[in-house]
Each structure stands twice: as C-alpha cells, then as structure tokens.
C-alpha cells in the first residue's frame, strides 16, 4: 500500500474526480443530479465511505510504520544503554581493581619500609649493645689494672707504713712510760 508521504498523491485526491473549471451551472446536468435517484445517492455515499476507509487504512499504516520505527529506535537505544551500563560497570570494576591494586602496592611498600626501619633499628641496637659490652670490658680491664696497680703500690708501701706505725707506737709507749703510765693498762 503506498502512502502519500512518499511523494505520491493522497488516496483522497487520487480517486476524486477533477473539479470543474467553470463556476457557472449547467442547468441540464445539475438538475439531473438533483433529481437523481436514491441509488445514485447511496452509491455516492458508498464511494465516500470507501474513500474514508482507505484514508483511515493509510493513516493506520502510517501509524504502524511510525510505531515500528519508534520501537526499533527504542530497542536500539535500550541496547546502547545496556552497552554503556556494561561499559560503565567494567570501568568501575577496573577502577576498583586499580584502586585495590594501588592500595595493596602502597600497603606493601609501607610494610616493607616499616620492616626495613625495624631491621635498621635492630641492627643499630645490636651495634650499641656490642659497643656497650666492649666498653664494659675495657672499663673492667682498666679498673682491674688500676686496682692491681694500687694493690702493688699498697704492698710496696706497707712495709714502710708498718715500720712507721711501729716507730710511732714505740714512741708513744715511751712517752707513756715517761709519765709512769703503763700502756697495757690503758
């Protein structure tokens, strides 16, 4: 069925008789139509109904075509929307994966840095402990050496002190005896 939107004349104008050029009435022909029989009038109404029916059918065909085009367009848009939503979801999941990967890398880096710092602190602490132990050993050697030297000096000085004490003791005894005091009684 051809439509009038495709550049063809509409069914109404294609089937209608051409208009008369003259505006004047022909007395014989016009009078015949007015005197027409009920069959001719019914036939004219029947033709008019047929024309209206064809017009409505053309109109329905156009609406169906428009509906089909709109439905096809809607389907294309739905498919495109679904594609875009799927792409968006992929992008989100990729973004989450990238974010998660970045977080894992940052956490791993932070953990490695913390472990490295702990190792360095433990190494420093071990070095300090070794240094303290070394210093303790050196101070102990120095202390023992000094004490040994002091003992040696004391041993060397003891006979002199003993002699000096004995002399003092003897002198004090003599002084006490000079005063007629017995030092053992005191």
PDB file of C-alpha atoms in Angstrom:
ATOM      1  CA  UNK A   1       0.000   0.000   0.000  1.00  0.00           C
ATOM      2  CA  UNK A   2       1.501   3.353  -0.982  1.00  0.00           C
ATOM      3  CA  UNK A   3       1.351   6.340   1.342  1.00  0.00           C
ATOM      4  CA  UNK A   4       1.036   9.943   0.389  1.00  0.00           C
ATOM      5  CA  UNK A   5       4.098  10.829   2.480  1.00  0.00           C
ATOM      6  CA  UNK A   6       6.336   9.141  -0.064  1.00  0.00           C
ATOM      7  CA  UNK A   7       5.710  11.780  -2.700  1.00  0.00           C
ATOM      8  CA  UNK A   8       2.610  10.187  -4.190  1.00  0.00           C
ATOM      9  CA  UNK A   9      -0.781  11.892  -4.221  1.00  0.00           C
ATOM     10  CA  UNK A  10      -3.044  11.011  -1.324  1.00  0.00           C
ATOM     11  CA  UNK A  11      -5.750   8.400  -1.937  1.00  0.00           C
ATOM     12  CA  UNK A  12      -8.404  11.044  -1.466  1.00  0.00           C
ATOM     13  CA  UNK A  13      -7.063  13.292  -4.234  1.00  0.00           C
ATOM     14  CA  UNK A  14      -6.133  10.378  -6.490  1.00  0.00           C
ATOM     15  CA  UNK A  15      -9.660   8.979  -6.593  1.00  0.00           C
ATOM     16  CA  UNK A  16     -11.670  12.148  -6.520  1.00  0.00           C
ATOM     17  CA  UNK A  17     -12.974  13.478  -9.798  1.00  0.00           C
ATOM     18  CA  UNK A  18     -11.330  16.640 -11.087  1.00  0.00           C
ATOM     19  CA  UNK A  19     -13.015  19.898 -10.241  1.00  0.00           C
ATOM     20  CA  UNK A  20     -14.910  21.690 -12.958  1.00  0.00           C
ATOM     21  CA  UNK A  21     -13.221  24.745 -14.318  1.00  0.00           C
ATOM     22  CA  UNK A  22     -16.290  26.806 -14.837  1.00  0.00           C
ATOM     23  CA  UNK A  23     -18.206  28.254 -11.977  1.00  0.00           C
ATOM     24  CA  UNK A  24     -21.398  28.535 -13.818  1.00  0.00           C
ATOM     25  CA  UNK A  25     -24.036  25.866 -13.528  1.00  0.00           C
ATOM     26  CA  UNK A  26     -25.171  23.730 -16.299  1.00  0.00           C
ATOM     27  CA  UNK A  27     -28.825  23.619 -15.990  1.00  0.00           C
ATOM     28  CA  UNK A  28     -29.402  20.232 -17.502  1.00  0.00           C
ATOM     29  CA  UNK A  29     -26.633  18.307 -15.760  1.00  0.00           C
ATOM     30  CA  UNK A  30     -27.159  19.880 -12.388  1.00  0.00           C
ATOM     31  CA  UNK A  31     -30.806  19.350 -12.476  1.00  0.00           C
ATOM     32  CA  UNK A  32     -30.260  15.730 -13.321  1.00  0.00           C
ATOM     33  CA  UNK A  33     -28.150  15.228 -10.211  1.00  0.00           C
ATOM     34  CA  UNK A  34     -30.670  16.894  -8.025  1.00  0.00           C
ATOM     35  CA  UNK A  35     -33.253  14.666  -9.436  1.00  0.00           C
ATOM     36  CA  UNK A  36     -31.054  11.673  -9.002  1.00  0.00           C
ATOM     37  CA  UNK A  37     -32.394   8.525  -7.671  1.00  0.00           C
ATOM     38  CA  UNK A  38     -31.814   7.176  -4.203  1.00  0.00           C
ATOM     39  CA  UNK A  39     -29.484   4.548  -5.720  1.00  0.00           C
ATOM     40  CA  UNK A  40     -27.136   7.217  -7.076  1.00  0.00           C
ATOM     41  CA  UNK A  41     -27.097   8.957  -3.707  1.00  0.00           C
ATOM     42  CA  UNK A  42     -26.408   5.681  -1.928  1.00  0.00           C
ATOM     43  CA  UNK A  43     -23.649   4.924  -4.431  1.00  0.00           C
ATOM     44  CA  UNK A  44     -22.052   8.341  -3.779  1.00  0.00           C
ATOM     45  CA  UNK A  45     -22.214   7.759  -0.037  1.00  0.00           C
ATOM     46  CA  UNK A  46     -20.771   4.302  -0.567  1.00  0.00           C
ATOM     47  CA  UNK A  47     -17.848   5.784  -2.561  1.00  0.00           C
ATOM     48  CA  UNK A  48     -17.329   8.386   0.149  1.00  0.00           C
ATOM     49  CA  UNK A  49     -17.280   5.695   2.815  1.00  0.00           C
ATOM     50  CA  UNK A  50     -14.804   3.648   0.745  1.00  0.00           C
ATOM     51  CA  UNK A  51     -12.555   6.692   0.365  1.00  0.00           C
ATOM     52  CA  UNK A  52     -12.701   7.412   4.097  1.00  0.00           C
ATOM     53  CA  UNK A  53     -11.988   3.747   4.787  1.00  0.00           C
ATOM     54  CA  UNK A  54      -8.922   3.817   2.517  1.00  0.00           C
ATOM     55  CA  UNK A  55      -7.800   7.072   4.150  1.00  0.00           C
ATOM     56  CA  UNK A  56      -8.131   5.533   7.599  1.00  0.00           C
ATOM     57  CA  UNK A  57      -6.266   2.427   6.437  1.00  0.00           C
ATOM     58  CA  UNK A  58      -3.469   4.607   5.056  1.00  0.00           C
ATOM     59  CA  UNK A  59      -3.440   6.542   8.310  1.00  0.00           C
ATOM     60  CA  UNK A  60      -3.264   3.274  10.299  1.00  0.00           C
ATOM     61  CA  UNK A  61      -0.471   2.003   8.033  1.00  0.00           C
ATOM     62  CA  UNK A  62       1.464   5.219   8.695  1.00  0.00           C
ATOM     63  CA  UNK A  63       0.922   4.880  12.429  1.00  0.00           C
ATOM     64  CA  UNK A  64       2.090   1.262  12.307  1.00  0.00           C
ATOM     65  CA  UNK A  65       5.206   2.300  10.381  1.00  0.00           C
ATOM     66  CA  UNK A  66       5.879   5.079  12.859  1.00  0.00           C
ATOM     67  CA  UNK A  67       5.266   2.669  15.737  1.00  0.00           C
ATOM     68  CA  UNK A  68       7.660   0.111  14.204  1.00  0.00           C
ATOM     69  CA  UNK A  69      10.312   2.787  13.692  1.00  0.00           C
ATOM     70  CA  UNK A  70       9.813   4.109  17.232  1.00  0.00           C
ATOM     71  CA  UNK A  71      10.005   0.568  18.647  1.00  0.00           C
ATOM     72  CA  UNK A  72      13.150  -0.173  16.626  1.00  0.00           C
ATOM     73  CA  UNK A  73      14.663   3.116  17.805  1.00  0.00           C
ATOM     74  CA  UNK A  74      13.697   2.314  21.381  1.00  0.00           C
ATOM     75  CA  UNK A  75      15.278  -1.142  21.073  1.00  0.00           C
ATOM     76  CA  UNK A  76      18.480   0.377  19.656  1.00  0.00           C
ATOM     77  CA  UNK A  77      18.563   2.925  22.472  1.00  0.00           C
ATOM     78  CA  UNK A  78      17.966   0.193  25.076  1.00  0.00           C
ATOM     79  CA  UNK A  79      20.786  -1.892  23.607  1.00  0.00           C
ATOM     80  CA  UNK A  80      23.075   1.112  23.557  1.00  0.00           C
ATOM     81  CA  UNK A  81      22.109   1.960  27.150  1.00  0.00           C
ATOM     82  CA  UNK A  82      22.803  -1.620  28.225  1.00  0.00           C
ATOM     83  CA  UNK A  83      26.138  -1.495  26.439  1.00  0.00           C
ATOM     84  CA  UNK A  84      27.018   1.778  28.128  1.00  0.00           C
ATOM     85  CA  UNK A  85      25.929   0.434  31.515  1.00  0.00           C
ATOM     86  CA  UNK A  86      28.052  -2.675  30.990  1.00  0.00           C
ATOM     87  CA  UNK A  87      30.986  -0.497  29.945  1.00  0.00           C
ATOM     88  CA  UNK A  88      30.445   1.703  32.994  1.00  0.00           C
ATOM     89  CA  UNK A  89      30.355  -1.353  35.246  1.00  0.00           C
ATOM     90  CA  UNK A  90      33.562  -2.658  33.648  1.00  0.00           C
ATOM     91  CA  UNK A  91      35.167   0.736  34.146  1.00  0.00           C
ATOM     92  CA  UNK A  92      34.014   0.792  37.775  1.00  0.00           C
ATOM     93  CA  UNK A  93      35.329  -2.696  38.446  1.00  0.00           C
ATOM     94  CA  UNK A  94      38.582  -1.839  36.665  1.00  0.00           C
ATOM     95  CA  UNK A  95      38.743   1.344  38.733  1.00  0.00           C
ATOM     96  CA  UNK A  96      38.123  -0.672  41.886  1.00  0.00           C
ATOM     97  CA  UNK A  97      40.734  -3.175  40.806  1.00  0.00           C
ATOM     98  CA  UNK A  98      43.208  -0.373  40.075  1.00  0.00           C
ATOM     99  CA  UNK A  99      42.359   1.264  43.409  1.00  0.00           C
ATOM    100  CA  UNK A 100      42.686  -2.060  45.242  1.00  0.00           C
ATOM    101  CA  UNK A 101      45.951  -2.779  43.423  1.00  0.00           C
ATOM    102  CA  UNK A 102      47.234   0.692  44.271  1.00  0.00           C
ATOM    103  CA  UNK A 103      46.210   0.232  47.911  1.00  0.00           C
ATOM    104  CA  UNK A 104      47.914  -3.154  48.020  1.00  0.00           C
ATOM    105  CA  UNK A 105      51.071  -1.719  46.498  1.00  0.00           C
ATOM    106  CA  UNK A 106      51.046   1.189  48.946  1.00  0.00           C
ATOM    107  CA  UNK A 107      50.411  -1.178  51.866  1.00  0.00           C
ATOM    108  CA  UNK A 108      53.199  -3.485  50.671  1.00  0.00           C
ATOM    109  CA  UNK A 109      55.558  -0.540  50.286  1.00  0.00           C
ATOM    110  CA  UNK A 110      54.641   0.778  53.737  1.00  0.00           C
ATOM    111  CA  UNK A 111      55.088  -2.702  55.238  1.00  0.00           C
ATOM    112  CA  UNK A 112      58.474  -3.094  53.530  1.00  0.00           C
ATOM    113  CA  UNK A 113      59.561   0.356  54.722  1.00  0.00           C
ATOM    114  CA  UNK A 114      58.430  -0.459  58.266  1.00  0.00           C
ATOM    115  CA  UNK A 115      60.237  -3.812  58.193  1.00  0.00           C
ATOM    116  CA  UNK A 116      63.356  -2.103  56.830  1.00  0.00           C
ATOM    117  CA  UNK A 117      63.185   0.543  59.571  1.00  0.00           C
ATOM    118  CA  UNK A 118      62.767  -2.199  62.212  1.00  0.00           C
ATOM    119  CA  UNK A 119      65.740  -4.115  60.793  1.00  0.00           C
ATOM    120  CA  UNK A 120      67.823  -0.934  60.840  1.00  0.00           C
ATOM    121  CA  UNK A 121      66.770  -0.210  64.438  1.00  0.00           C
ATOM    122  CA  UNK A 122      67.590  -3.782  65.466  1.00  0.00           C
ATOM    123  CA  UNK A 123      70.988  -3.528  63.754  1.00  0.00           C
ATOM    124  CA  UNK A 124      71.643  -0.197  65.453  1.00  0.00           C
ATOM    125  CA  UNK A 125      70.535  -1.622  68.804  1.00  0.00           C
ATOM    126  CA  UNK A 126      72.759  -4.689  68.307  1.00  0.00           C
ATOM    127  CA  UNK A 127      75.692  -2.400  67.429  1.00  0.00           C
ATOM    128  CA  UNK A 128      75.029  -0.274  70.513  1.00  0.00           C
ATOM    129  CA  UNK A 129      74.807  -3.357  72.727  1.00  0.00           C
ATOM    130  CA  UNK A 130      78.073  -4.664  71.283  1.00  0.00           C
ATOM    131  CA  UNK A 131      79.649  -1.237  71.819  1.00  0.00           C
ATOM    132  CA  UNK A 132      78.391  -1.124  75.429  1.00  0.00           C
ATOM    133  CA  UNK A 133      79.663  -4.653  76.065  1.00  0.00           C
ATOM    134  CA  UNK A 134      83.031  -3.689  74.553  1.00  0.00           C
ATOM    135  CA  UNK A 135      83.165  -0.539  76.679  1.00  0.00           C
ATOM    136  CA  UNK A 136      82.265  -2.552  79.808  1.00  0.00           C
ATOM    137  CA  UNK A 137      85.063  -4.986  79.040  1.00  0.00           C
ATOM    138  CA  UNK A 138      87.514  -2.122  78.506  1.00  0.00           C
ATOM    139  CA  UNK A 139      86.416  -0.349  81.708  1.00  0.00           C
ATOM    140  CA  UNK A 140      86.678  -3.632  83.600  1.00  0.00           C
ATOM    141  CA  UNK A 141      90.215  -4.111  82.269  1.00  0.00           C
ATOM    142  CA  UNK A 142      91.078  -0.529  83.190  1.00  0.00           C
ATOM    143  CA  UNK A 143      89.525  -0.949  86.668  1.00  0.00           C
ATOM    144  CA  UNK A 144      91.314  -4.248  87.264  1.00  0.00           C
ATOM    145  CA  UNK A 145      94.583  -2.768  86.035  1.00  0.00           C
ATOM    146  CA  UNK A 146      94.179   0.279  88.256  1.00  0.00           C
ATOM    147  CA  UNK A 147      93.240  -1.830  91.265  1.00  0.00           C
ATOM    148  CA  UNK A 148      96.170  -4.161  90.623  1.00  0.00           C
ATOM    149  CA  UNK A 149      98.475  -1.161  90.393  1.00  0.00           C
ATOM    150  CA  UNK A 150      97.006   0.270  93.608  1.00  0.00           C
ATOM    151  CA  UNK A 151      97.441  -3.056  95.398  1.00  0.00           C
ATOM    152  CA  UNK A 152     101.013  -3.265  94.178  1.00  0.00           C
ATOM    153  CA  UNK A 153     101.700   0.237  95.498  1.00  0.00           C
ATOM    154  CA  UNK A 154      99.999  -0.626  98.783  1.00  0.00           C
ATOM    155  CA  UNK A 155     102.066  -3.794  99.093  1.00  0.00           C
ATOM    156  CA  UNK A 156     105.163  -1.796  98.372  1.00  0.00           C
ATOM    157  CA  UNK A 157     104.187   0.921 100.836  1.00  0.00           C
ATOM    158  CA  UNK A 158     103.017  -1.453 103.606  1.00  0.00           C
ATOM    159  CA  UNK A 159     106.449  -2.313 104.989  1.00  0.00           C
ATOM    160  CA  UNK A 160     107.242   1.393 105.217  1.00  0.00           C
ATOM    161  CA  UNK A 161     103.916   2.111 106.885  1.00  0.00           C
ATOM    162  CA  UNK A 162     104.344  -0.832 109.203  1.00  0.00           C
ATOM    163  CA  UNK A 163     107.753   0.476 110.159  1.00  0.00           C
ATOM    164  CA  UNK A 164     106.360   3.990 110.647  1.00  0.00           C
ATOM    165  CA  UNK A 165     103.477   2.650 112.736  1.00  0.00           C
ATOM    166  CA  UNK A 166     105.847   0.575 114.789  1.00  0.00           C
ATOM    167  CA  UNK A 167     108.050   3.597 115.380  1.00  0.00           C
ATOM    168  CA  UNK A 168     105.048   5.725 116.359  1.00  0.00           C
ATOM    169  CA  UNK A 169     103.726   3.015 118.572  1.00  0.00           C
ATOM    170  CA  UNK A 170     107.081   2.592 120.249  1.00  0.00           C
ATOM    171  CA  UNK A 171     107.455   6.344 120.714  1.00  0.00           C
ATOM    172  CA  UNK A 172     104.027   6.680 122.284  1.00  0.00           C
ATOM    173  CA  UNK A 173     104.826   3.786 124.591  1.00  0.00           C
ATOM    174  CA  UNK A 174     107.995   5.515 125.669  1.00  0.00           C
ATOM    175  CA  UNK A 175     106.144   8.744 126.297  1.00  0.00           C
ATOM    176  CA  UNK A 176     103.539   6.967 128.387  1.00  0.00           C
ATOM    177  CA  UNK A 177     106.290   5.281 130.430  1.00  0.00           C
ATOM    178  CA  UNK A 178     107.938   8.638 130.991  1.00  0.00           C
ATOM    179  CA  UNK A 179     104.779   9.747 132.681  1.00  0.00           C
ATOM    180  CA  UNK A 180     104.796   6.487 134.687  1.00  0.00           C
ATOM    181  CA  UNK A 181     101.842   5.044 132.881  1.00  0.00           C
ATOM    182  CA  UNK A 182     101.639   1.512 131.834  1.00  0.00           C
ATOM    183  CA  UNK A 183     100.429   1.366 128.208  1.00  0.00           C
ATOM    184  CA  UNK A 184      99.000  -2.104 128.680  1.00  0.00           C
ATOM    185  CA  UNK A 185      96.705  -0.902 131.447  1.00  0.00           C
ATOM    186  CA  UNK A 186      95.153   1.786 129.441  1.00  0.00           C
TER     187      UNK A 186
END
